[in-house]
CSV table of C-alpha atoms in Angstrom, one decimal:
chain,number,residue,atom,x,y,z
A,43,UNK,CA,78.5,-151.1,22.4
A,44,UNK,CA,77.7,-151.6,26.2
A,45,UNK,CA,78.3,-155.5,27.4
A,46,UNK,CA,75.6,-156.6,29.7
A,47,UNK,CA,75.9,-159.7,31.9
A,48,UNK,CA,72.3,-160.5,33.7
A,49,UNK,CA,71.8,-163.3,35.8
A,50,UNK,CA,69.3,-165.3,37.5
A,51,UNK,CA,69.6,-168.4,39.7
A,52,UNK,CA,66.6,-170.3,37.8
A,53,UNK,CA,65.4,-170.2,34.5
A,54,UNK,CA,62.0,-171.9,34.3
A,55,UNK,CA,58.5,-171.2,33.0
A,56,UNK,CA,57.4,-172.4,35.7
A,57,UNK,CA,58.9,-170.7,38.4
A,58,UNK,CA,56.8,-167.9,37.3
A,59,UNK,CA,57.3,-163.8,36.9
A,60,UNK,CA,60.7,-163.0,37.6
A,61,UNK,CA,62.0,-165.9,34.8
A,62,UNK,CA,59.8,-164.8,32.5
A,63,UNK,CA,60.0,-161.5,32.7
A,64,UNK,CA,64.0,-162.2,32.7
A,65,UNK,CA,63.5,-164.4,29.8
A,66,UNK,CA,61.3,-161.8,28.0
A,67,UNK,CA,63.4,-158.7,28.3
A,68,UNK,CA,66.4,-160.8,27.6
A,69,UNK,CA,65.0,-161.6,24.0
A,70,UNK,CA,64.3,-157.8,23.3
A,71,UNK,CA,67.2,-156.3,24.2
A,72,UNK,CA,69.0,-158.2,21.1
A,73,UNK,CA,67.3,-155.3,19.4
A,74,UNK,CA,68.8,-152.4,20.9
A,75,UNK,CA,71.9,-151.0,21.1
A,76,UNK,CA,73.6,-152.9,23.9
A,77,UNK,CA,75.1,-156.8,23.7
A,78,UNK,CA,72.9,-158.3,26.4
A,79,UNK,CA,73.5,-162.2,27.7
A,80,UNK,CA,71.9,-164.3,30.8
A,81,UNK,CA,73.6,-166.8,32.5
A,82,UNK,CA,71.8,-168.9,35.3
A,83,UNK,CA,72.8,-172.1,36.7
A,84,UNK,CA,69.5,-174.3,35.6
A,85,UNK,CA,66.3,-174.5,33.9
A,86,UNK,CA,63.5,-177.2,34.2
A,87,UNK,CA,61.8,-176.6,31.3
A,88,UNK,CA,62.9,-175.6,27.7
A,89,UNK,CA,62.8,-171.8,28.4
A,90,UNK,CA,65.5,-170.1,27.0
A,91,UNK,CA,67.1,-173.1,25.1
A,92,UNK,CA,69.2,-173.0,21.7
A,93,UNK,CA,69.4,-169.3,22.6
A,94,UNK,CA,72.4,-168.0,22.0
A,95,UNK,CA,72.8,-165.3,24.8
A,96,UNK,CA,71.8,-167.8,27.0
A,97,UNK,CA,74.7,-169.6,29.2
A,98,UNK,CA,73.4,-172.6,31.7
A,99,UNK,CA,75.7,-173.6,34.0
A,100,UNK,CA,75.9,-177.1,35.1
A,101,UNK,CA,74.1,-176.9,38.0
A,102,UNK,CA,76.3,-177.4,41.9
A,103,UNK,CA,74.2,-175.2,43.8
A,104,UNK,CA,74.0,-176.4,47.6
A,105,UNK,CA,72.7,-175.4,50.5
A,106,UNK,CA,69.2,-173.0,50.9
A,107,UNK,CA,71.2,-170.3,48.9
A,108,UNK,CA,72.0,-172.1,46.1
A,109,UNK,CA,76.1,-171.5,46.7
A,110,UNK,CA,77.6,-172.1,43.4
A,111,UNK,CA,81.3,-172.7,42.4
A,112,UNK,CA,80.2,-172.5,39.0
A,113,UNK,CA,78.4,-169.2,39.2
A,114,UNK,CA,81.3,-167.6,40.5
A,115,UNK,CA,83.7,-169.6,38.5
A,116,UNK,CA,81.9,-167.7,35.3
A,117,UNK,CA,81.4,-164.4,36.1
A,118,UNK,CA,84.9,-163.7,37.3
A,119,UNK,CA,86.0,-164.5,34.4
A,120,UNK,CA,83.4,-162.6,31.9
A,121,UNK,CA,84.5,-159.6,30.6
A,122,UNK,CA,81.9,-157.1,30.9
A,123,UNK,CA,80.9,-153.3,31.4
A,124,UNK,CA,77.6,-153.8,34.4
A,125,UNK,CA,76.7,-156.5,35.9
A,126,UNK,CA,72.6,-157.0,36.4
A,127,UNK,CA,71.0,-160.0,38.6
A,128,UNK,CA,67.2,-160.7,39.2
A,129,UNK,CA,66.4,-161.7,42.6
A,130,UNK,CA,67.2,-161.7,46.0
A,131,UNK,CA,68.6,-163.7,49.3
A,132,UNK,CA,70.5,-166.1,46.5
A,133,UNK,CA,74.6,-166.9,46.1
A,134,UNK,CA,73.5,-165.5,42.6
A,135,UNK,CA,72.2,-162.3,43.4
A,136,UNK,CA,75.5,-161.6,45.9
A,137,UNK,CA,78.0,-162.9,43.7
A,138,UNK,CA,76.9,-160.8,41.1
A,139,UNK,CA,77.2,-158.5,43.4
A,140,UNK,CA,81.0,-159.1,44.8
A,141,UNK,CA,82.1,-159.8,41.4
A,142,UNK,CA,80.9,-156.6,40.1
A,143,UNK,CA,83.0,-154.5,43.2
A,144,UNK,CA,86.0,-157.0,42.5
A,145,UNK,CA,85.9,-156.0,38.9
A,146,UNK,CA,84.9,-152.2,39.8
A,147,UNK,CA,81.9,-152.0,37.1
A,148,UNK,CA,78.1,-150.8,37.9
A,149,UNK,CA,75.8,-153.3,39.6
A,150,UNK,CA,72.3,-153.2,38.8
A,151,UNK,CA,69.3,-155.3,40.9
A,152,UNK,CA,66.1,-156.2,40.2
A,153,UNK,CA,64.6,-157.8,43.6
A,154,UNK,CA,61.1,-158.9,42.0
A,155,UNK,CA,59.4,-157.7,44.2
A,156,UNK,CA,61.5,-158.9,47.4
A,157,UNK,CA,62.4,-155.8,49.5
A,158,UNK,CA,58.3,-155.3,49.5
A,159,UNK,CA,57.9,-155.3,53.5
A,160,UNK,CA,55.3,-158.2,53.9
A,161,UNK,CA,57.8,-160.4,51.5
A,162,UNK,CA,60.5,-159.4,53.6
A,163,UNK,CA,58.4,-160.4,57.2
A,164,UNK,CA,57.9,-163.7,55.5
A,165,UNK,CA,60.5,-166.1,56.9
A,166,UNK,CA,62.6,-162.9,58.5
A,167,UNK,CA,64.9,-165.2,60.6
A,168,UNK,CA,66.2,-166.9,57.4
A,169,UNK,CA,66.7,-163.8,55.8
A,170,UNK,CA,68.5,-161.0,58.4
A,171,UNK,CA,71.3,-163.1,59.0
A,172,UNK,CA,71.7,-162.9,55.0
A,173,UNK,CA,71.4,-159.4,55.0
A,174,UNK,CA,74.2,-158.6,57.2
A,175,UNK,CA,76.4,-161.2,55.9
A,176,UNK,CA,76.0,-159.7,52.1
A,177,UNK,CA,72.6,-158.2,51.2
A,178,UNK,CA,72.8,-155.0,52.8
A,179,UNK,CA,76.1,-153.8,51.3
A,180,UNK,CA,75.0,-155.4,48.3
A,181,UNK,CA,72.3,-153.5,48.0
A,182,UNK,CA,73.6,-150.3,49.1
A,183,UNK,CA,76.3,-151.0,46.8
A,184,UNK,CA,74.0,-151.3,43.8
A,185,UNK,CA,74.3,-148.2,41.2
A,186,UNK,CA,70.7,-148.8,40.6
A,187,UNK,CA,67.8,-150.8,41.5
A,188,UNK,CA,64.8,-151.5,39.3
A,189,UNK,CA,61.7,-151.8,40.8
A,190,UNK,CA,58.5,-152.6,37.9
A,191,UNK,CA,55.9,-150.3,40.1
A,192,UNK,CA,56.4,-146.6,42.0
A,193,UNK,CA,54.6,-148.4,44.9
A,194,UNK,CA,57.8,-151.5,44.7
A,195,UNK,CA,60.1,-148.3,44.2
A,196,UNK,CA,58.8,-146.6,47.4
A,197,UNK,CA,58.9,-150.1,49.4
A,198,UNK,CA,62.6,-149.8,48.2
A,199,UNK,CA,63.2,-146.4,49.8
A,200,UNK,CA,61.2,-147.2,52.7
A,201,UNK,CA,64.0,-150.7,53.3
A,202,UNK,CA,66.7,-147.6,53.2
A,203,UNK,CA,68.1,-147.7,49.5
A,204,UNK,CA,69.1,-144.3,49.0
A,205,UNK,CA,70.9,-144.5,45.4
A,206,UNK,CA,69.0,-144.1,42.1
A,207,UNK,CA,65.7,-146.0,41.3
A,208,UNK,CA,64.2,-147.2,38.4
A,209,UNK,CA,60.7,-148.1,37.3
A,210,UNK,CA,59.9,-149.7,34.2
A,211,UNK,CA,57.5,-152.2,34.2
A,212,UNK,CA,57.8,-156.3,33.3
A,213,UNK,CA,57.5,-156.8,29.4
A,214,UNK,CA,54.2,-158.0,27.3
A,215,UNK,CA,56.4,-160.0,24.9
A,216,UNK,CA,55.1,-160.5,20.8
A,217,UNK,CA,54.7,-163.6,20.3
A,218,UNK,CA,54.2,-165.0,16.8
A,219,UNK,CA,51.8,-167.1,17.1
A,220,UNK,CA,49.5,-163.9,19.0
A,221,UNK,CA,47.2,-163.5,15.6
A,222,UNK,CA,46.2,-167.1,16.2
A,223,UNK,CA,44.4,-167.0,19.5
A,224,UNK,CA,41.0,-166.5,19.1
A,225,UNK,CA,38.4,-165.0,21.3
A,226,UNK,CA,35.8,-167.9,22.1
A,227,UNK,CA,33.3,-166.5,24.9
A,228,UNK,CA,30.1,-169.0,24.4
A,229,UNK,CA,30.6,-170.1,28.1
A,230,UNK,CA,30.8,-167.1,30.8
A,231,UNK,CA,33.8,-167.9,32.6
A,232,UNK,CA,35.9,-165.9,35.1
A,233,UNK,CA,39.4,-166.8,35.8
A,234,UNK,CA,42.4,-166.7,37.6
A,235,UNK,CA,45.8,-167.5,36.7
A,236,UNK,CA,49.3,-167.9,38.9
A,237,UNK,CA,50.7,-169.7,41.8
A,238,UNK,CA,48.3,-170.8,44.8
A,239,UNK,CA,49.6,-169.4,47.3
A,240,UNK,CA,47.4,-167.7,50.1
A,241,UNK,CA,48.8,-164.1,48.9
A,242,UNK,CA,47.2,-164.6,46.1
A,243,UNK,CA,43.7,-165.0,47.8
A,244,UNK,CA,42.4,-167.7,45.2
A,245,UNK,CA,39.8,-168.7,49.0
A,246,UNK,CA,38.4,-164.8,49.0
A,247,UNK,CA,38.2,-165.5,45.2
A,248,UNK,CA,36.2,-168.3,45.8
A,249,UNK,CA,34.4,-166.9,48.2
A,250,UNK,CA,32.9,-164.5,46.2
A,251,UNK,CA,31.8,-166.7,43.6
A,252,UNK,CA,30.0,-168.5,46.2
A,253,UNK,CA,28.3,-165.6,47.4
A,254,UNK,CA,27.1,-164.9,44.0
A,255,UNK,CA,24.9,-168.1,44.5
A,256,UNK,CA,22.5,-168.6,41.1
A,257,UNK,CA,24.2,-165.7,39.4
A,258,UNK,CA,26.7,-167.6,38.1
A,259,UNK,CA,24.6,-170.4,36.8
A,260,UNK,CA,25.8,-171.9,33.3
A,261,UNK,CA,29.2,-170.0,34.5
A,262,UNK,CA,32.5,-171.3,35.6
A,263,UNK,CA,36.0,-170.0,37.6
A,264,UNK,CA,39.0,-170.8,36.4
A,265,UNK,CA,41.5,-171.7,38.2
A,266,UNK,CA,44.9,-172.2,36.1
A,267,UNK,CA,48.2,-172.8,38.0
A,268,UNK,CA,49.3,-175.0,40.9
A,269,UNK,CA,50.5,-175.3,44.5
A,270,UNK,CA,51.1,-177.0,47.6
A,271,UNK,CA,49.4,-179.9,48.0
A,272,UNK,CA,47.9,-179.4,51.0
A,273,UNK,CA,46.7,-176.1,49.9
A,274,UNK,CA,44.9,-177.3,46.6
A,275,UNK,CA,43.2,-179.7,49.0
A,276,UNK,CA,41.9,-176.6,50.8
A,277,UNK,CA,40.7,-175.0,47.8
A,278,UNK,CA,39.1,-177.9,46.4
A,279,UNK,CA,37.6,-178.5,49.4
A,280,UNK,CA,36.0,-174.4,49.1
A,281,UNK,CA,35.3,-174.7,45.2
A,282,UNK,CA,33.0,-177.9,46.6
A,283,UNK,CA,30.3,-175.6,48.4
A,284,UNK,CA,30.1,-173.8,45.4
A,285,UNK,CA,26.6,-175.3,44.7
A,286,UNK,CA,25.7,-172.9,41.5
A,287,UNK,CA,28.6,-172.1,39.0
A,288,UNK,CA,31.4,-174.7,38.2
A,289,UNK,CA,34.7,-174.1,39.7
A,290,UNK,CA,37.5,-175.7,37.6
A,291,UNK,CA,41.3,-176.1,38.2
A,292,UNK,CA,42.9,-176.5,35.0
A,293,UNK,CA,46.5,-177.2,36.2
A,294,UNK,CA,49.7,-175.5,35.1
A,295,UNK,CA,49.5,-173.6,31.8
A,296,UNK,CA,52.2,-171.9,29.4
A,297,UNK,CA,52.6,-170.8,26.0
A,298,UNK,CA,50.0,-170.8,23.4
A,299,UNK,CA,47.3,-172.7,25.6
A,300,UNK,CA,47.8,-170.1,28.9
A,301,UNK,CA,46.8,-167.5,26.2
A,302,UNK,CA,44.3,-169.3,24.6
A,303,UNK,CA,42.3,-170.2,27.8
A,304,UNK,CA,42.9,-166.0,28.9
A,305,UNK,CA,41.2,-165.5,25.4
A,306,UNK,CA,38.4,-167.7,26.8
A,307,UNK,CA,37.9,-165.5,30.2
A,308,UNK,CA,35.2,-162.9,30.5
A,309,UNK,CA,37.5,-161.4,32.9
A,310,UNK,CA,40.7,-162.3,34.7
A,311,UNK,CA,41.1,-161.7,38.5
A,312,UNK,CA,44.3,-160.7,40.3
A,313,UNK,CA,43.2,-160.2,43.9
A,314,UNK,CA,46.8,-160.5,45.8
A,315,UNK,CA,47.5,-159.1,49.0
A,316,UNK,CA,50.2,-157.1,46.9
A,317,UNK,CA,51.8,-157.6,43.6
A,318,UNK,CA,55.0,-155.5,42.5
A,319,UNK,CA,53.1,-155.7,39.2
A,320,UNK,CA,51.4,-159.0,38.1
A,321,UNK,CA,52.6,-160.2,34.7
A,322,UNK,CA,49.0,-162.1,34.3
A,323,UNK,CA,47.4,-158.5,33.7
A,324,UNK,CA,49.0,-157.3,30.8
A,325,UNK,CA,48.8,-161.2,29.3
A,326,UNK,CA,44.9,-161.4,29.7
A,327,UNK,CA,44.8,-157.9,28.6
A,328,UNK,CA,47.0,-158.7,25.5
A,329,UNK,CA,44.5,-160.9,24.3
A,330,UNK,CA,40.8,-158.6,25.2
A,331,UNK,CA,40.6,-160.0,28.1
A,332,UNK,CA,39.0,-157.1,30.9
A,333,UNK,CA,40.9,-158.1,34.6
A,334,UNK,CA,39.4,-157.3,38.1
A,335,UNK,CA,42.4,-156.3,40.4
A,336,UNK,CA,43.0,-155.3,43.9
A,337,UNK,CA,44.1,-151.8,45.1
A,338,UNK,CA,47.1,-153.4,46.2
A,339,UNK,CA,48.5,-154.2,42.6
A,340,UNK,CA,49.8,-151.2,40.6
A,341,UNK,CA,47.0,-151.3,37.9
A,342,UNK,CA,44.9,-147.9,38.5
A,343,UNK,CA,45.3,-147.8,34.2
A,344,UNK,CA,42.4,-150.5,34.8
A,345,UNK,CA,40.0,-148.0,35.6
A,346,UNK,CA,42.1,-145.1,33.7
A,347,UNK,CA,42.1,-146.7,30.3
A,348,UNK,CA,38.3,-148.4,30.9
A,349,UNK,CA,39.3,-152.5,30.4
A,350,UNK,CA,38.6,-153.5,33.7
A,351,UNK,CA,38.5,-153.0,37.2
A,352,UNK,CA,40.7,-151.5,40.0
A,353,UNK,CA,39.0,-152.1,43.2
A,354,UNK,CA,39.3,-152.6,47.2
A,355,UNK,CA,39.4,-156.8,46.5
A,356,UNK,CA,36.7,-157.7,49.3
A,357,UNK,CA,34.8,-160.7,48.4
A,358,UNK,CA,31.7,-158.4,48.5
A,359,UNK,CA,33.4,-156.2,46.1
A,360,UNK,CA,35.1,-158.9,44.0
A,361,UNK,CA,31.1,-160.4,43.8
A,362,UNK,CA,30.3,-157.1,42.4
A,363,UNK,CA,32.6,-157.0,40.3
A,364,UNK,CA,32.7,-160.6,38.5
A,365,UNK,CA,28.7,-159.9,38.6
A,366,UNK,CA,29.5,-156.9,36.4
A,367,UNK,CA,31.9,-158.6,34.2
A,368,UNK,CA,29.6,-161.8,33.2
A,369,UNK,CA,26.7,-158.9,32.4
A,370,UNK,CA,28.7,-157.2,29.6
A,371,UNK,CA,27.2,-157.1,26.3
A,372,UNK,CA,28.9,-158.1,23.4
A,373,UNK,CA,29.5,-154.5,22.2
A,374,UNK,CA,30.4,-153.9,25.6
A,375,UNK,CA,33.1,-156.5,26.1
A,376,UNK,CA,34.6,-155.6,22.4
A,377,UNK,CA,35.0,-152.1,23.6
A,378,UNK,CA,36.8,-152.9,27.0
A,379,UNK,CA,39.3,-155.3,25.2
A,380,UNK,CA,40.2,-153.2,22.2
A,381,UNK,CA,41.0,-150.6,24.9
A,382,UNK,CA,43.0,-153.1,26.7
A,383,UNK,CA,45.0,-154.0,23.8
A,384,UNK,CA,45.7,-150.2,23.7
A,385,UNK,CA,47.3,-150.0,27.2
A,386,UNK,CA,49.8,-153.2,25.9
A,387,UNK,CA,50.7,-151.6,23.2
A,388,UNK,CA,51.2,-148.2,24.3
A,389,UNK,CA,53.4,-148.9,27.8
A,390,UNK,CA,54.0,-152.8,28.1
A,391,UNK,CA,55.4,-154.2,24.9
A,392,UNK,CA,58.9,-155.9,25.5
A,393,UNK,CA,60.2,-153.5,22.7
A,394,UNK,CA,59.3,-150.6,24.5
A,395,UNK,CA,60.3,-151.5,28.2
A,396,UNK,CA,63.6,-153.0,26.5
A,397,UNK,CA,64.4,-149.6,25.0
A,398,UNK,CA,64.3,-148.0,28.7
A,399,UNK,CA,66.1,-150.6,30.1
A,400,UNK,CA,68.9,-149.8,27.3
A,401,UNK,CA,68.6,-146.1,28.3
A,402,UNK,CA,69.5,-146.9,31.6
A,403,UNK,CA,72.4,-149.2,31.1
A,404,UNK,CA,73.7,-145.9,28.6
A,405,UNK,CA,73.4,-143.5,31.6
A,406,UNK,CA,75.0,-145.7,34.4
A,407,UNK,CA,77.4,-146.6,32.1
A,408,UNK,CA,78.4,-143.1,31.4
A,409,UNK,CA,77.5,-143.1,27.5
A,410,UNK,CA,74.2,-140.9,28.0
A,411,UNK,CA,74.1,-137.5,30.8
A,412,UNK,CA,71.3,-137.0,31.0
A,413,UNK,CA,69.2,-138.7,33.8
A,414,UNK,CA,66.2,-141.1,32.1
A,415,UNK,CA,62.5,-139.5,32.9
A,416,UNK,CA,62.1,-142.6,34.4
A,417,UNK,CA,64.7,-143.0,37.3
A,418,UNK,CA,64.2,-141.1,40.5
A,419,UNK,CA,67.3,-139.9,42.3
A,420,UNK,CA,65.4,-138.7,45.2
A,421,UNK,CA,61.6,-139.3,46.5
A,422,UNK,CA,59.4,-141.3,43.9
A,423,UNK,CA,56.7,-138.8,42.8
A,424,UNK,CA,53.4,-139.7,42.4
């Protein structure tokens, strides 16, 4: 059996996606065929505790990229077949790296999202001094990198990687409490849940509910998550020309209650400037909820499978679309989320993406020869 070491630098619900997502595929790959641990250096919430393949470190990061005697400390002396860290421009990320040369094992990373070129532009000065010092033999090193989208594998080929890529997509995890969130749509209510940030376009979200004027009467946005202060303030200060339908911020959600309030939605939006994938889809989705997302996120099975829609995110053509969405009939809305609960089940479930992701360790690790359908040696086909 195949001894996986993944880390991450933070473990926290709240840091969003790429802990989550960590987290989630983490818990299935206990059921396949390879001995899979995490170790990280801290957590601010209880995610991932009393787990047994979960090590936290006592926490002596320092500086902006979290340098770590501990981190290095540890994985020098784990013994292990490949080496797999989540992130980018982080002590974690390139000692996993270094350690995994040192040792002469297979180093597989998952950037998240990070070698996307507008994520790269942002804050560049910080970040090309860190990719000459370690990142770019780290990643050219890598035996594999993971991307969750073709259009985050092709940003990875455009930044130069030439070695194998693999896309499999961020787990919809099973949850036992699932079969008790219940679908409650008396008010119409469109939502939108994640970090504000202005790549997430929550103001062009706003704006369209605006423009909607009385059609959103007896209707509310939701706004779930949190931010800067000084940019809530500038939402709030939007949300307050909204003189028809309510605009609500509902704060920081997790667990049971973020599912139950998606359960509530008559649609979720995810209207980013780009998203590698966009865990809040397959979440809403999971639980009937239709979604509205930009042509910039990787969800074209929006319009494919018929539970929401994939559209160029304008605020004239978010409008549209939220204006749709609040219309549906009942029969109409059933249809769109069992069909949504379809797509989860048939290409997001953590079981599934947990099986690929063993696949892949079995074929880098010499154990399987043949080359997964899934990894692209060359081009990424479309």
């Amino acid at each position: 059996m195949m001894k996986i070491l993944q880390t991450i630098a933070d473990l926290s619900a709240a840091s969003g996606g790429p802990s989550t997502c960590t987290y989630d595929l983490l818990e299935a790959l206990q059921r396949t065929d390879v001995e899979a641990k995490l170790v990280t250096l801290a957590s601010n919430d209880d995610l991932g505790a009393n787990k047994p393949w979960v090590t936290f470190l006592g926490n002596d990061a320092y500086t902006s990229v979290a340098l770590s005697k501990n981190m290095a400390r540890y994985l020098r002396a784990f013994d292990v077949d490949l080496i797999h860290t989540n992130g980018l421009w982080l002590y974690t990320n390139h000692i996993s790296a270094k350690v995994a040369r040192e040792k002469g094992i297979p180093f597989v990373l998952t950037p998240h999202g990070m070698l996307i070129e507008n994520a790269i532009k942002r804050q560049y000065f910080k970040k090309w001094p860190l990719l000459k010092l370690w990142f770019d033999r780290d990643i050219a090193g890598a035996a594999c990198l993971h991307a969750t989208c073709k259009a985050e594998a092709e940003y990875i080929r455009k930044f130069g990687y030439k070695g194998p890529v693999a896309v499999i997509p961020n787990p919809m995890p099973s949850v036992q409490w699932m079969d008790e969130i219940t679908e409650c749509h008396n008010t119409k209510r469109i939502g939108f849940l994640g970090r504000f940030h202005p790549v997430k376009r929550i103001d062009i979200l706003i704006e369209a509910w605006r423009m909607l004027g009385e059609k959103t009467m007896g209707a509310e946005l939701v706004l779930i998550g949190g931010g800067k202060p000084s940019y809530e303030t500038y939402l709030y200060e939007l949300a307050a020309q909204c003189k028809h339908g309510k605009v609500v911020f509902c704060g920081f959600m997790n667990g049971k209650e973020k599912f139950q309030e998606l359960a509530s939605l008559s649609a979720l939006c995810l209207v980013s400037i780009f998203e590698n994938f966009g865990m809040t889809v397959t979440e809403a989705l999971s639980v009937g909820t239709p979604v509205i997302a930009n042509l910039t996120t990787p969800w074209a099975d929006l319009n494919e499978y018929g539970c929401g829609w994939w559209i160029d995110a304008t605020a004239e053509q978010i409008a549209v679309a939220i204006e749709a969405a609040l219309g549906l009939t009942d029969v109409e809305r059933e249809a769109m989320a069992k069909r949504g609960k379809q797509l989860v089940e048939r290409k997001y479930t953590a079981q599934r993406v947990a099986e690929m992701m063993a696949e892949l360790y079995r074929w880098i690790g010499g154990e399987q020869v043949e080359v997964p359908k899934f990894v692209y040696l060359d081009r990424i086909d479309n």
